[in-house]
mmCIF file of C-alpha atoms in Angstrom:
data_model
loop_
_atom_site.group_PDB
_atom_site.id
_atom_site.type_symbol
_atom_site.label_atom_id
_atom_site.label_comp_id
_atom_site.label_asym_id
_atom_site.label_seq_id
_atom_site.Cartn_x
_atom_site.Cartn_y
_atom_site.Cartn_z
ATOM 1 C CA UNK A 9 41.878 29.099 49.584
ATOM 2 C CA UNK A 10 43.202 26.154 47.708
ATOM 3 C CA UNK A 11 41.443 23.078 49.740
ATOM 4 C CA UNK A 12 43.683 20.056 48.185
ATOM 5 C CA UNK A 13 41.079 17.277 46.937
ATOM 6 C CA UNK A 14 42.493 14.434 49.032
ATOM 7 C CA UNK A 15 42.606 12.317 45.945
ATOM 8 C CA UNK A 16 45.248 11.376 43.699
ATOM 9 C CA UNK A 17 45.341 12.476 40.015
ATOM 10 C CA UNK A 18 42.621 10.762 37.858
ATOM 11 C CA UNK A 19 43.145 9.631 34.225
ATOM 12 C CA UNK A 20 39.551 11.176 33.140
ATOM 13 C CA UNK A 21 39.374 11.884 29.621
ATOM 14 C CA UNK A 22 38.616 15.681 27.979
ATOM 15 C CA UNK A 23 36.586 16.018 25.387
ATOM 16 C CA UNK A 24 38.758 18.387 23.266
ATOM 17 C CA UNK A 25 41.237 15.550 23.188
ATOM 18 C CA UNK A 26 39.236 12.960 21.469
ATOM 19 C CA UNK A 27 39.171 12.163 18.094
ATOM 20 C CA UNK A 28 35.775 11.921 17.554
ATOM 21 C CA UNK A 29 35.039 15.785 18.761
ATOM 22 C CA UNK A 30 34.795 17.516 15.609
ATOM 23 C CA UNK A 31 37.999 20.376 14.606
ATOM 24 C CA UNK A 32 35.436 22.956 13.985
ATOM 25 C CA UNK A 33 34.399 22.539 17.566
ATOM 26 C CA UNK A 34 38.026 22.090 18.920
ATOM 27 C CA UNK A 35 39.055 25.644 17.104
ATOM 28 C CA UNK A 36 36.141 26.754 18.950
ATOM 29 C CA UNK A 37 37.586 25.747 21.806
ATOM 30 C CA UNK A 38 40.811 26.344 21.765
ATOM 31 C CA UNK A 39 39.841 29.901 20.928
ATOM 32 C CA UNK A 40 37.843 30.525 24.108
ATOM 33 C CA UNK A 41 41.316 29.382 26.001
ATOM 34 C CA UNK A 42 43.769 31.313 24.225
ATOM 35 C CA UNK A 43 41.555 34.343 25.080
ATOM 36 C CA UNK A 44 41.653 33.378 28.791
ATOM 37 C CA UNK A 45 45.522 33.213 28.819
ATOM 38 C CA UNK A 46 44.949 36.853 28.061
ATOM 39 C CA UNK A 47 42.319 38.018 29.334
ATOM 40 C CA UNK A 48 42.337 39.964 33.229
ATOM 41 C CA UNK A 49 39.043 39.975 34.667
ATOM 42 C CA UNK A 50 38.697 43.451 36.437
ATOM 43 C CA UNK A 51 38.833 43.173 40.344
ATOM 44 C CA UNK A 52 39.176 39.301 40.061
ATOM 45 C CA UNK A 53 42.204 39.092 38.429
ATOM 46 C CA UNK A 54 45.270 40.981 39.126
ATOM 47 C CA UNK A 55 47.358 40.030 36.113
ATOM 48 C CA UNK A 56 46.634 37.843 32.964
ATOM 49 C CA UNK A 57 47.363 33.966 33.122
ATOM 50 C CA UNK A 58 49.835 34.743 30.427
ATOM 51 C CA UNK A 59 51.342 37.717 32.142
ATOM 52 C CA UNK A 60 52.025 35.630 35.608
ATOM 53 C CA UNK A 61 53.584 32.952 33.886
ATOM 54 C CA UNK A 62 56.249 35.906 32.443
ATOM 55 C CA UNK A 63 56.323 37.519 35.366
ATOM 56 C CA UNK A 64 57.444 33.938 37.073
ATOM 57 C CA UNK A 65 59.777 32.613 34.588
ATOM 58 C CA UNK A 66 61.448 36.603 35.056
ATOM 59 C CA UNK A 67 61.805 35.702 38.536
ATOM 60 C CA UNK A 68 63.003 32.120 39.109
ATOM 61 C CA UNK A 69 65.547 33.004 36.063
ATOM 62 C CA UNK A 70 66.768 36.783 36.833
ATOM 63 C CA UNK A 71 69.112 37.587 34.379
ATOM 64 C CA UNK A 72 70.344 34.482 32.885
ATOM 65 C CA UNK A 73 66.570 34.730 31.132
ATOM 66 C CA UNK A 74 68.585 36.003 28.440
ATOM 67 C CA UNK A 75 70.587 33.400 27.886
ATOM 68 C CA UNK A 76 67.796 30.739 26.617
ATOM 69 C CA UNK A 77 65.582 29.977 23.758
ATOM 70 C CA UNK A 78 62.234 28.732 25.394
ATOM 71 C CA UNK A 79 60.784 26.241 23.393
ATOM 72 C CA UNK A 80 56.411 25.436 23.817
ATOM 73 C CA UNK A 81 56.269 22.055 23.617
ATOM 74 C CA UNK A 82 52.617 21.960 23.022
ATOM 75 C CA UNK A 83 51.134 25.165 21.880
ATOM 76 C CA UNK A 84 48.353 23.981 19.377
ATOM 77 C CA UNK A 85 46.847 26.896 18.119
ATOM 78 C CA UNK A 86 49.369 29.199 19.329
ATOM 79 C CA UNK A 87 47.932 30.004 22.679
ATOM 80 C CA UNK A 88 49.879 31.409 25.433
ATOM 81 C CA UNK A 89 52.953 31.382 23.895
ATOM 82 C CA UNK A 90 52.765 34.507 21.811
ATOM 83 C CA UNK A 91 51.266 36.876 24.938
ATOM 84 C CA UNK A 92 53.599 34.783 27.439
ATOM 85 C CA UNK A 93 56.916 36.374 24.821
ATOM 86 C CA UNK A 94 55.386 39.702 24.475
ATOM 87 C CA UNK A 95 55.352 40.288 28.282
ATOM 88 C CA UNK A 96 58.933 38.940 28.563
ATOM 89 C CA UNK A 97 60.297 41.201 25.912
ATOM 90 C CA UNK A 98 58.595 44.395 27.303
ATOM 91 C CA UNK A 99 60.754 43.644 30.144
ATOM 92 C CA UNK A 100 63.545 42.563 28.138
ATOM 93 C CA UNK A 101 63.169 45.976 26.170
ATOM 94 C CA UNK A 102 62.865 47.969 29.676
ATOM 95 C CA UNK A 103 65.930 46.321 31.062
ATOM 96 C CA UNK A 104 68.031 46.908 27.602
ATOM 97 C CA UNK A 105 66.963 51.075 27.336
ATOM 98 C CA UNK A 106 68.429 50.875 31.413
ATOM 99 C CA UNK A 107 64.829 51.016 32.765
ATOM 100 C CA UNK A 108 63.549 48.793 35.806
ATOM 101 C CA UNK A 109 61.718 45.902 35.416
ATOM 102 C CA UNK A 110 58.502 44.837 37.451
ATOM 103 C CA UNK A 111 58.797 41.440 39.345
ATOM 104 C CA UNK A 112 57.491 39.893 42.296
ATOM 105 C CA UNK A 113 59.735 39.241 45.367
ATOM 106 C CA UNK A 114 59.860 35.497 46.104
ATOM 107 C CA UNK A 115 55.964 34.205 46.846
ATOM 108 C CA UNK A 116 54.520 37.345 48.717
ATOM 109 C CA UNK A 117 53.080 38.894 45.734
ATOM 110 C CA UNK A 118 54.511 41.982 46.231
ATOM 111 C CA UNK A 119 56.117 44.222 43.708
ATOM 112 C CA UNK A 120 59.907 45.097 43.656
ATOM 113 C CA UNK A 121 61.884 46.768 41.130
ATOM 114 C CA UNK A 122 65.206 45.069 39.795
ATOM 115 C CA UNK A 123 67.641 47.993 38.410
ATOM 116 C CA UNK A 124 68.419 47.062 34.453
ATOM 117 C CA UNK A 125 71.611 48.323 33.127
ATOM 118 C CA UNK A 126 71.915 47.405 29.199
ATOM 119 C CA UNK A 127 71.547 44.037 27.528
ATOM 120 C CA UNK A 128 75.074 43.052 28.079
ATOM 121 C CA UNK A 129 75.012 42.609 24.146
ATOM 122 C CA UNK A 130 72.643 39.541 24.594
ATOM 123 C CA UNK A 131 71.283 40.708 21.584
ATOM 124 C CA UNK A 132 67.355 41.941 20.309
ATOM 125 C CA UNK A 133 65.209 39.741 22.790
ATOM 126 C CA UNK A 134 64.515 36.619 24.110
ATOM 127 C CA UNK A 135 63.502 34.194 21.678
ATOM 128 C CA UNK A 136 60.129 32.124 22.104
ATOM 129 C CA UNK A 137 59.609 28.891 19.571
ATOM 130 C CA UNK A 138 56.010 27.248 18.771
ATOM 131 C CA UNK A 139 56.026 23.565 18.825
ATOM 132 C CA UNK A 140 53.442 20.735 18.742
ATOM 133 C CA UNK A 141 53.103 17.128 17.225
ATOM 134 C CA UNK A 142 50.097 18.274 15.105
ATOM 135 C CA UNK A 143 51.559 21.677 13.871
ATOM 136 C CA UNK A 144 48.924 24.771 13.363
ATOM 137 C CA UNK A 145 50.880 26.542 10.701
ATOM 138 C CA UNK A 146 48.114 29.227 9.981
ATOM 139 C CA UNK A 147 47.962 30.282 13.669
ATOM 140 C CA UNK A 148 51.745 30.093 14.302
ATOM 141 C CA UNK A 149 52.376 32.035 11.078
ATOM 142 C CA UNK A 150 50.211 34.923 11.842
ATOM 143 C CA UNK A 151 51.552 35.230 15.515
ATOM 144 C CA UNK A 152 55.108 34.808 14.425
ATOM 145 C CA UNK A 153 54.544 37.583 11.726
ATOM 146 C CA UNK A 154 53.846 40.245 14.821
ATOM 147 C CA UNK A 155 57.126 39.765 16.806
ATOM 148 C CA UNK A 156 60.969 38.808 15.150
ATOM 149 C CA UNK A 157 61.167 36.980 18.971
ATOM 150 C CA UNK A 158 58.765 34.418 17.941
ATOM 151 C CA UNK A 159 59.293 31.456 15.451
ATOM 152 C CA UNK A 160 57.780 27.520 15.140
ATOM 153 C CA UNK A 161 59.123 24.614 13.915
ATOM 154 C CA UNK A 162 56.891 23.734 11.121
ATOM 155 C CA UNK A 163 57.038 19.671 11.165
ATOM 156 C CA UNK A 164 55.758 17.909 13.881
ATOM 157 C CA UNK A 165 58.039 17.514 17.257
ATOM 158 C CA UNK A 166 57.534 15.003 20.025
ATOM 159 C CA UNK A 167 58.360 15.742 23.506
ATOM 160 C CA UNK A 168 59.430 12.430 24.496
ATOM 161 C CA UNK A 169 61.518 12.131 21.668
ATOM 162 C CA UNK A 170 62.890 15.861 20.581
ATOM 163 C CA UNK A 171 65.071 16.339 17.640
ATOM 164 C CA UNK A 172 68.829 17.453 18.966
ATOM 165 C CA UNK A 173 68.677 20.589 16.349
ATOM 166 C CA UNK A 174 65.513 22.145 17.704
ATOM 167 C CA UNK A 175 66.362 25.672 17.732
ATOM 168 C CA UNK A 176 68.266 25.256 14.419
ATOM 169 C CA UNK A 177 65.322 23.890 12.837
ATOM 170 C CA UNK A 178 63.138 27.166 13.939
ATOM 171 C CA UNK A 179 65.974 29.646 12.339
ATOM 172 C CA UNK A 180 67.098 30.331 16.556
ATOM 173 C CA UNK A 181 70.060 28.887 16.769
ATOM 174 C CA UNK A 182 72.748 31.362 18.277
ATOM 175 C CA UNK A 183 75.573 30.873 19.649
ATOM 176 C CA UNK A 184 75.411 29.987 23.977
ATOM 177 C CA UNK A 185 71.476 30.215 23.662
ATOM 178 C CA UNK A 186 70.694 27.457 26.321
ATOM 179 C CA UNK A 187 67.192 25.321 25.259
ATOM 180 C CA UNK A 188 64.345 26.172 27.619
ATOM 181 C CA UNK A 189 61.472 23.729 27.258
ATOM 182 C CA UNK A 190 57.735 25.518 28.311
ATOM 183 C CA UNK A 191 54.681 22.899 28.760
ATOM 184 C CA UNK A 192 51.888 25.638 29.333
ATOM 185 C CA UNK A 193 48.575 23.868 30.753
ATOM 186 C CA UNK A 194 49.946 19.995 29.028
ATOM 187 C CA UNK A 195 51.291 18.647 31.250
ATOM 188 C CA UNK A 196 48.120 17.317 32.832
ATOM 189 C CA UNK A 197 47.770 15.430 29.488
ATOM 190 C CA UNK A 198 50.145 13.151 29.905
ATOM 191 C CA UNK A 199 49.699 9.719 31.776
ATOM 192 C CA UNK A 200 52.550 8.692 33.915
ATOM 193 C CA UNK A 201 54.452 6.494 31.378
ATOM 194 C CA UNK A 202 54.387 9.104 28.757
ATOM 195 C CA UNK A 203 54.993 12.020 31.234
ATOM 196 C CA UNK A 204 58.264 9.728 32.417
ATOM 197 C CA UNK A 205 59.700 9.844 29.099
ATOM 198 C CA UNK A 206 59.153 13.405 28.331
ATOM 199 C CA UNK A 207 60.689 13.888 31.639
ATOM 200 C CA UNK A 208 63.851 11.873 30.751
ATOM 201 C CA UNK A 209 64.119 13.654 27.528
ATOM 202 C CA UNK A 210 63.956 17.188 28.483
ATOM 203 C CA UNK A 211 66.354 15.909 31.728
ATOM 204 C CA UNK A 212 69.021 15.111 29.076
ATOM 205 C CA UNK A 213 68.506 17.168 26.103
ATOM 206 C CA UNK A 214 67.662 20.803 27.444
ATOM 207 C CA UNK A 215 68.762 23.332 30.539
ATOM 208 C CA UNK A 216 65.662 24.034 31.549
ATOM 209 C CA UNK A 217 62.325 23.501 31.490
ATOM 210 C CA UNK A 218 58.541 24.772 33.272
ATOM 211 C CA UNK A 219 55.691 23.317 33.700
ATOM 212 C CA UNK A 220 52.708 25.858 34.783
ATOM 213 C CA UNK A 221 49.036 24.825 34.969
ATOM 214 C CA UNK A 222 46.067 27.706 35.720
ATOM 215 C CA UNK A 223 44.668 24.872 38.034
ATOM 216 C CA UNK A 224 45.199 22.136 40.501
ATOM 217 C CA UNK A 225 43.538 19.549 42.201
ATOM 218 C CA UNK A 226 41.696 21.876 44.622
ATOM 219 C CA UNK A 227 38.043 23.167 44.881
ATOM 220 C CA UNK A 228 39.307 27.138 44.653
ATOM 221 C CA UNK A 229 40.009 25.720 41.145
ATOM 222 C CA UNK A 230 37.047 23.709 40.589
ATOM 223 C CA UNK A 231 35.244 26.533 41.740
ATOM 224 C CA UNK A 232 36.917 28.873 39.667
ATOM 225 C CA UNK A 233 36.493 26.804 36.344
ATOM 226 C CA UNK A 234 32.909 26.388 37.283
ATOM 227 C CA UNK A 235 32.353 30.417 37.374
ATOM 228 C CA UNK A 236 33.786 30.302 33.664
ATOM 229 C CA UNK A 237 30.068 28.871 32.154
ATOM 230 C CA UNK A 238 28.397 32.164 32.905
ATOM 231 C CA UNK A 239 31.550 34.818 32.401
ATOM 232 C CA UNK A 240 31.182 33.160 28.668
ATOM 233 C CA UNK A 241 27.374 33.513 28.740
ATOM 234 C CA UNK A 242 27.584 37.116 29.600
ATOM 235 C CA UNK A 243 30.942 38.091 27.724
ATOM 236 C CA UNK A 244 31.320 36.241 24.326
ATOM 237 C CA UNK A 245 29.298 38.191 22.136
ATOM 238 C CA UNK A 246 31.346 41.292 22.563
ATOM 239 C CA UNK A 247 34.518 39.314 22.852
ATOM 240 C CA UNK A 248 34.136 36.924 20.001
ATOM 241 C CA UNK A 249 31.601 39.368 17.724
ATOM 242 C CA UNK A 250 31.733 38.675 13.884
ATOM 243 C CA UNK A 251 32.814 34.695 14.803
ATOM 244 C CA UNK A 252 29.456 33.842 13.912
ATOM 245 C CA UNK A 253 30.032 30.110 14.405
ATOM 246 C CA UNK A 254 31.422 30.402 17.857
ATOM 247 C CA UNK A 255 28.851 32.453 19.097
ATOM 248 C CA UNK A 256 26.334 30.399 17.916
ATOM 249 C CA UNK A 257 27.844 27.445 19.655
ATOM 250 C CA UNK A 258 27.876 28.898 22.789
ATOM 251 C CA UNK A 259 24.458 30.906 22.800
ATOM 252 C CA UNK A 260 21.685 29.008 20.696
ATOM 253 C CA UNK A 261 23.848 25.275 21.558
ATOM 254 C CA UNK A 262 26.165 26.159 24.582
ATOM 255 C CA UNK A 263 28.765 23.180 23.123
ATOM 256 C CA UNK A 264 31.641 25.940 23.645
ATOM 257 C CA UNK A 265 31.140 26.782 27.146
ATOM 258 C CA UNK A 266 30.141 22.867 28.334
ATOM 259 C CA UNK A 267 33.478 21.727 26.716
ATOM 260 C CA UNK A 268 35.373 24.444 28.337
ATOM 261 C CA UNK A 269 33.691 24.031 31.771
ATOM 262 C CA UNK A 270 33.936 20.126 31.780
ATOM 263 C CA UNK A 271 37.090 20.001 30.490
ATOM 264 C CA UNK A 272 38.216 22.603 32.678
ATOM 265 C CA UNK A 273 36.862 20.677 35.875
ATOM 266 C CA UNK A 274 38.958 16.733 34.829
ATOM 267 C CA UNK A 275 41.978 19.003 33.862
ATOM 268 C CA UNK A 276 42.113 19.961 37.503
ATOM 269 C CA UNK A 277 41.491 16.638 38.827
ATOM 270 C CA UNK A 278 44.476 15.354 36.641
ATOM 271 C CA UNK A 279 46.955 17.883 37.953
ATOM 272 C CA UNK A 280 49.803 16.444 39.572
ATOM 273 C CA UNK A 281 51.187 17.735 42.441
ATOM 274 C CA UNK A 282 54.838 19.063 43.471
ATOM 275 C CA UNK A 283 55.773 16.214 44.490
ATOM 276 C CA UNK A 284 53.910 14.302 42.496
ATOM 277 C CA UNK A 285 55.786 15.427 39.409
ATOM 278 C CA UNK A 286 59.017 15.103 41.808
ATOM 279 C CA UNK A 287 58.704 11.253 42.055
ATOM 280 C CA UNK A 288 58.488 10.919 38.013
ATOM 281 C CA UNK A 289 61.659 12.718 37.626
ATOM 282 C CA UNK A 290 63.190 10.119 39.900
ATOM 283 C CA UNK A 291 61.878 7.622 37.883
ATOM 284 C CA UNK A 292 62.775 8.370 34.645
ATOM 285 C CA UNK A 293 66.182 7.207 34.552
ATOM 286 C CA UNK A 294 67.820 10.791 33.723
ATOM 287 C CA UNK A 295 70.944 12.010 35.270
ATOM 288 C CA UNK A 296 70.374 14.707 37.927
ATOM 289 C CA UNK A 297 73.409 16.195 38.146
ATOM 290 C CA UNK A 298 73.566 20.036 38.011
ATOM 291 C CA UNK A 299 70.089 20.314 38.573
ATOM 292 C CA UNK A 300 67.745 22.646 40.967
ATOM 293 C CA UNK A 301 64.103 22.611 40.828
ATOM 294 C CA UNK A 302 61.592 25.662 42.053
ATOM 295 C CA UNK A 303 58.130 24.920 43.037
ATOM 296 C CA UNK A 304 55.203 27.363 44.026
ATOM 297 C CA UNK A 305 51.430 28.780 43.095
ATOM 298 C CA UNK A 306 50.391 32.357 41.985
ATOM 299 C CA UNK A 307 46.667 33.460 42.852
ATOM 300 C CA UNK A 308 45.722 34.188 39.061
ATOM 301 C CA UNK A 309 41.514 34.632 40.052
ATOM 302 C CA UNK A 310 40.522 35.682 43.790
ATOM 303 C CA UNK A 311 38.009 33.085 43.721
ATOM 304 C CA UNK A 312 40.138 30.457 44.336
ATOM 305 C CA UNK A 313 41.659 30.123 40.865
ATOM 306 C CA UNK A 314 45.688 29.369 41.527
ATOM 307 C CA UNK A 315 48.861 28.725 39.248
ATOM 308 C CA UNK A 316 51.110 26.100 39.865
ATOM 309 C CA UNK A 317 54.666 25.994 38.540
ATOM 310 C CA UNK A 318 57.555 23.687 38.605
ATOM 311 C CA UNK A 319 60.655 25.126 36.852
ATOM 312 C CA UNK A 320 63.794 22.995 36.386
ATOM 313 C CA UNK A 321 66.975 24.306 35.854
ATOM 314 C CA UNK A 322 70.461 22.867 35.065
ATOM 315 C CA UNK A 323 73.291 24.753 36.584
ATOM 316 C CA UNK A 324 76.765 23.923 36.502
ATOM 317 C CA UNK A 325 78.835 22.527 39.018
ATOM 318 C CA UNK A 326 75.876 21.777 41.669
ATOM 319 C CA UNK A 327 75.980 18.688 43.129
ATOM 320 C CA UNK A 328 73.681 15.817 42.094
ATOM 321 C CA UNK A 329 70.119 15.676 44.153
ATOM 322 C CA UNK A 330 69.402 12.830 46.354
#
């Protein structure tokens, strides 16, 4: 069970984020969470992070999926990006060959079928784009090198302030492609006044955008986060063998797993809430017009461990939200 904190958000601080925490350590760390947007611990965890946040954006979308470019606003070294556009394309790939694709009806978690019948000549996939304001070329060029679907913009790109030829700019740019901005566990990051602006710019530049975080401001989460010190204890040397560096730094001086526990525990006291994030869209001074917004949570770990979503999306010819 969730159990909302009855608190609002904090402005903690993380310790990845600082300046001061050395980049050897921050690779470290950023490794141990791009393997948990993968990884599906067996009987706690029905699907990957990654995988639900496909399996969601499938969904809330249907078929118009096909019709956008989704662009990561803040992928650093790649993380979910990559896994999150190899689950959409298997789907993509089942639906094109006339298949049936898995997705969940509405929020009961059970599994339905939708009936594919070709790609309508959308074209080879649904295209995924890498973005941050400190790029990580090596990373993004390795993942990007596995799948034709996935591409980065190689200078750095500022959510509140997004260049107008994005998808040009990452080789994407086909014609009616609609831009589709992702902010995969970041959007916690931001405090309000920054958040506002990213808000008004992704309002006015794009037709859609999602914002999913693996936690919220709960103790299921806390909890959860809390039972990741010893799953790293027990499970990184046959995860991460032959990173000698990492595993030293979380066996002989546990600085990996500390970072990723604490940091881990203020993320989910700096989640906002539904409505929460609902009152900064009001505020941001954006037209409204055309657009519909979807809220909910996924159970991603049955110890309390929950996704949280808010997906935007423009439509035309819906009337403006009061």
């Amino acid at each position: 069970m969730a159990l909302p904190l009855p608190i609002p958000p904090l402005r903690l601080f993380e310790i990845d984020d600082q300046s001061w925490f050395p980049a050897p350590f921050r690779a470290f760390v950023q490794a141990g969470l791009t393997f948990f947007w993968e990884y599906k611990a067996p009987i706690l965890q029905p699907v990957s992070p990654a995988s639900l946040v496909a399996r969601t954006l499938q969904t809330v979308l249907g078929p118009s999926i096909t019709d956008h470019t989704f662009v990561d606003f803040c992928s650093g070294a790649g993380g979910p990006t990559p896994f999150i556009e190899q689950e959409v394309n298997k789907a993509f790939k089942k639906l094109s060959d006339g298949g049936n694709i898995l997705v969940r009806n509405g929020d009961t978690g059970v599994n339905g079928h939708v009936n594919g019948s070709g790609d309508g000549g959308r074209g080879g996939g649904v295209d995924f784009v890498m973005t941050d304001i400190h790029p990580h070329l090596p990373e993004w060029v390795k993942a990007s090198n596995k799948s034709k679907n996935l591409h980065y913009v190689p200078s750095p790109v500022d959510a509140a302030n997004a260049p107008h030829d994005l998808l040009s700019m990452a080789g994407t740019q086909e014609k009616n492609k609609k831009l589709f901005r992702l902010f995969s566990l970041a959007f916690h990051h931001f405090p309000d006044p920054l958040a506002t602006r990213i808000l008004h710019n992704t309002l006015t530049h794009s037709s859609g955008f999602a914002i999913f975080e693996l936690q919220g401001r709960d103790l299921g989460s806390i909890f959860t986060i809390l039972g990741m010190f010893p799953l790293l204890w027990v499970g990184s040397w046959y995860w991460f063998w032959g990173d000698w560096g990492l595993l030293f730094w979380t066996y002989v001086v546990p600085v990996v797993p500390f970072v990723l526990v604490f940091d881990g525990v203020i993320s989910s006291l700096r989640t906002r809430r539904e409505g929460e994030v609902l009152e900064l869209i009001r505020e941001c001074g954006a037209s409204l017009d055309g657009w519909r917004f979807e809220t909910g949570r996924e159970v991603h770990t049955w110890t309390g461990g929950t996704m949280n979503y808010f997906i935007g999306i423009k439509e035309a010819g819906r009337k403006k939200i009061q």
